[in-house]
Short mmCIF file of C-alpha atoms in Angstrom, two decimals:
data_model
loop_
_atom_site.label_atom_id
_atom_site.label_comp_id
_atom_site.label_asym_id
_atom_site.label_seq_id
_atom_site.Cartn_x
_atom_site.Cartn_y
_atom_site.Cartn_z
CA UNK G 1 -3.34 24.21 -6.85
CA UNK G 2 -3.40 26.06 -10.19
CA UNK G 3 -1.63 28.79 -11.86
CA UNK G 4 -3.41 31.94 -10.48
CA UNK G 5 -1.06 33.16 -7.71
CA UNK G 6 -3.26 35.94 -7.06
CA UNK G 7 -5.88 33.95 -6.12
CA UNK G 8 -3.72 32.07 -3.82
CA UNK G 9 -2.88 29.10 -5.86
CA UNK G 10 0.42 27.15 -5.90
CA UNK G 11 1.92 25.25 -8.87
CA UNK G 12 3.44 22.84 -6.27
CA UNK G 13 3.14 21.18 -2.79
CA UNK G 14 5.45 19.79 -0.38
CA UNK G 15 4.55 16.31 0.66
CA UNK G 16 6.39 14.68 3.37
CA UNK G 17 8.19 11.29 3.33
CA UNK G 18 5.86 8.39 4.18
CA UNK G 19 2.54 9.89 2.77
CA UNK G 20 0.26 8.50 0.48
CA UNK G 21 -0.08 10.47 -2.87
CA UNK G 22 -2.58 10.55 -5.88
CA UNK G 23 -3.42 12.44 -8.47
CA UNK G 24 -6.61 13.39 -10.63
CA UNK G 25 -8.13 15.50 -13.25
CA UNK G 26 -10.82 17.61 -11.90
CA UNK G 27 -14.47 16.58 -12.99
CA UNK G 28 -14.99 19.99 -14.74
CA UNK G 29 -11.87 19.82 -16.23
CA UNK G 30 -12.31 16.52 -17.96
CA UNK G 31 -16.03 17.24 -19.16
CA UNK G 32 -14.72 20.32 -20.82
CA UNK G 33 -11.81 18.13 -22.50
CA UNK G 34 -14.61 15.66 -23.61
CA UNK G 35 -16.97 18.35 -24.70
CA UNK G 36 -14.40 20.05 -26.94
CA UNK G 37 -12.72 16.79 -28.14
CA UNK G 38 -9.62 17.58 -26.61
CA UNK G 39 -9.55 14.36 -24.14
CA UNK G 40 -5.93 13.38 -25.72
CA UNK G 41 -4.71 16.66 -24.36
CA UNK G 42 -5.63 16.46 -20.81
CA UNK G 43 -3.64 14.98 -18.21
CA UNK G 44 -2.75 14.70 -14.48
CA UNK G 45 1.04 13.78 -13.50
CA UNK G 46 2.74 13.74 -10.41
CA UNK G 47 6.53 14.84 -10.10
CA UNK G 48 8.57 13.95 -7.15
CA UNK G 49 12.01 15.14 -6.30
CA UNK G 50 13.57 13.04 -3.46
CA UNK G 51 16.47 13.42 -1.55
CA UNK G 52 19.07 12.02 -1.11
CA UNK G 53 17.76 9.39 -3.76
CA UNK G 54 14.88 7.21 -5.04
CA UNK G 55 15.14 3.45 -4.78
CA UNK G 56 12.56 1.64 -6.43
CA UNK G 57 13.09 -1.17 -3.67
CA UNK G 58 11.73 1.38 -1.13
CA UNK G 59 8.76 2.37 -3.56
CA UNK G 60 5.23 0.81 -2.37
CA UNK G 61 1.82 0.99 -4.17
CA UNK G 62 -1.10 1.07 -2.14
CA UNK G 63 -2.89 -1.85 -1.47
CA UNK G 64 -6.57 -2.80 -0.44
CA UNK G 65 -5.07 -3.33 3.19
CA UNK G 66 -3.02 -0.29 3.02
CA UNK G 67 -6.44 1.81 2.16
CA UNK G 68 -8.51 0.18 5.08
CA UNK G 69 -5.76 1.09 7.56
CA UNK G 70 -5.78 4.55 6.50
CA UNK G 71 -9.35 4.71 7.38
CA UNK G 72 -9.64 2.37 10.63
CA UNK G 73 -11.32 4.55 13.05
CA UNK G 74 -12.61 7.13 11.17
CA UNK G 75 -16.36 7.56 11.47
CA UNK G 76 -17.78 6.68 8.04
CA UNK G 77 -14.77 5.35 6.79
CA UNK G 78 -16.20 2.33 5.02
CA UNK G 79 -18.34 4.68 2.71
CA UNK G 80 -15.19 7.41 2.49
CA UNK G 81 -13.22 4.86 1.20
CA UNK G 82 -14.91 4.06 -1.73
CA UNK G 83 -14.20 7.13 -3.30
CA UNK G 84 -10.40 5.94 -3.35
CA UNK G 85 -10.53 2.09 -4.57
CA UNK G 86 -10.29 3.15 -8.29
CA UNK G 87 -6.46 4.21 -7.25
CA UNK G 88 -5.67 0.90 -5.70
CA UNK G 89 -3.42 -1.49 -7.72
CA UNK G 90 -4.38 -4.51 -8.51
CA UNK G 91 -2.12 -7.11 -6.50
#
């Protein structure tokens, strides 16, 4: 992801339905912003275009059980899961 098309970067990704999505600010970007006192100017946004339409009743926030299901059967899954726990919305 990025703005440098000559380096093969792209500004958007196509992600199909029934796929968990998240975003985060790269650590280097967050550190740069903090060092330069511009934390309030750094953010991360997921924009979603849905078709034929979006219905809030169909939306789901990931739960701990969902995260456990994603890593079930994955070698070292419990350890790998720890990286994503911070994105789980408290129930």
